[in-house]
Amino acid sequence: MLQIQQSSFGTTASGQPVTLFTLDNGMVSAGIINYGGILVFLKAPDKNGTPVDVVLGYETLADYEQGDKYLGALVGRYANRIGEAKFQLGGKTYSLCPNDGGRHHLHGGKVGFDRKIWDARTENNALVLSYESPDGEEGYPGTLNVTVTYSLSQDNTLTLDYRAVSDRDTICNLTNHTYFNLAGQDSGTILDQWIQLCADTYTPASRHSIPDGTIAPVDGTPMDLRQPTRIGEHIDDPMEQLTWAGGYDHNFIVNGEPGVLRKMAYAFDKGTGITLTGSTTLPGVQFYCGNYLDGIISGKGTSTNGRRCGFCLESQFYPNSINCPNVPQPILRAGEQYHQVTSYQLGLL
């Protein structure tokens, strides 16, 4: 039987109280705060029955406020990058914050959804977070009302159900930016963990991580992760795509029909025996291996949250898709509903 408990997680620098909600099904527990909708811990038993926290995070709210790597956070309005921090919609050009290298737009801007206090309530054995983004926030058109529901089932699946509606035509691309480490969040790099991506193709990107709409097969390249592969096996291969990004940080096109919940990834650690199966209704998933985590705030306990100490599986519309008309579009028409579901199931080998 799922239980949801509430406790204080401190107060923001501006004086706003933040609450930690713990979802516990007796086997797996997930802790989410209403600051940024952040998944601060996800604990699952290893092969010996010992609980292991398999996501990176920080000890304090102040650390989350200071951090800039989106650990565990909800990301929006537009996850990932928009080239030149501009897009056109309805014949109008919209300019966004160039918060990625002073040129491109990343993860919703300077103060994205990851830094907002979300309204929170528990309903039907789930945590419901909601936020109203006003017209013009971070340069985006339309007032956008967003709801993200976190639920934890008895088969150890953490599901995120995203819904949004706008009063004007806009763009919407929401995700969660959790970094997983299936050996435990304080265990070092993820290079000896294994990954399988359900993707025959991916979107090559520029040296600034901006795709141009090109679709490429993974076959015969280090991007071919269709069979379980040790993450470190090809991450430093002399391939331009990997060299530019410092390793894996690419959008993979999930096999199957968008709009249908289907498997996007499978990962495991042989030491703990913990497995992770990711599924989504969205067209793509960003597989990112924490190549830029060096030099950030220390994590929970003895964790350093160092380079390649976690991997992300960010379900999404493709990066820069609004500027690439040949790929699935993130356009949300006025009055229509954005809806996507992404889930992460924990298990054992």
Short mmCIF file of C-alpha atoms in Angstrom, two decimals, residues 114 247 260 274 307:
data_model
loop_
_atom_site.label_atom_id
_atom_site.label_comp_id
_atom_site.label_asym_id
_atom_site.label_seq_id
_atom_site.Cartn_x
_atom_site.Cartn_y
_atom_site.Cartn_z
CA ASP A 114 13.50 23.87 -12.30
CA GLY A 247 30.88 11.72 -24.50
CA VAL A 260 2.17 5.37 -27.30
CA ILE A 274 19.56 -3.02 -9.81
CA ARG A 307 32.08 13.96 -13.99
#
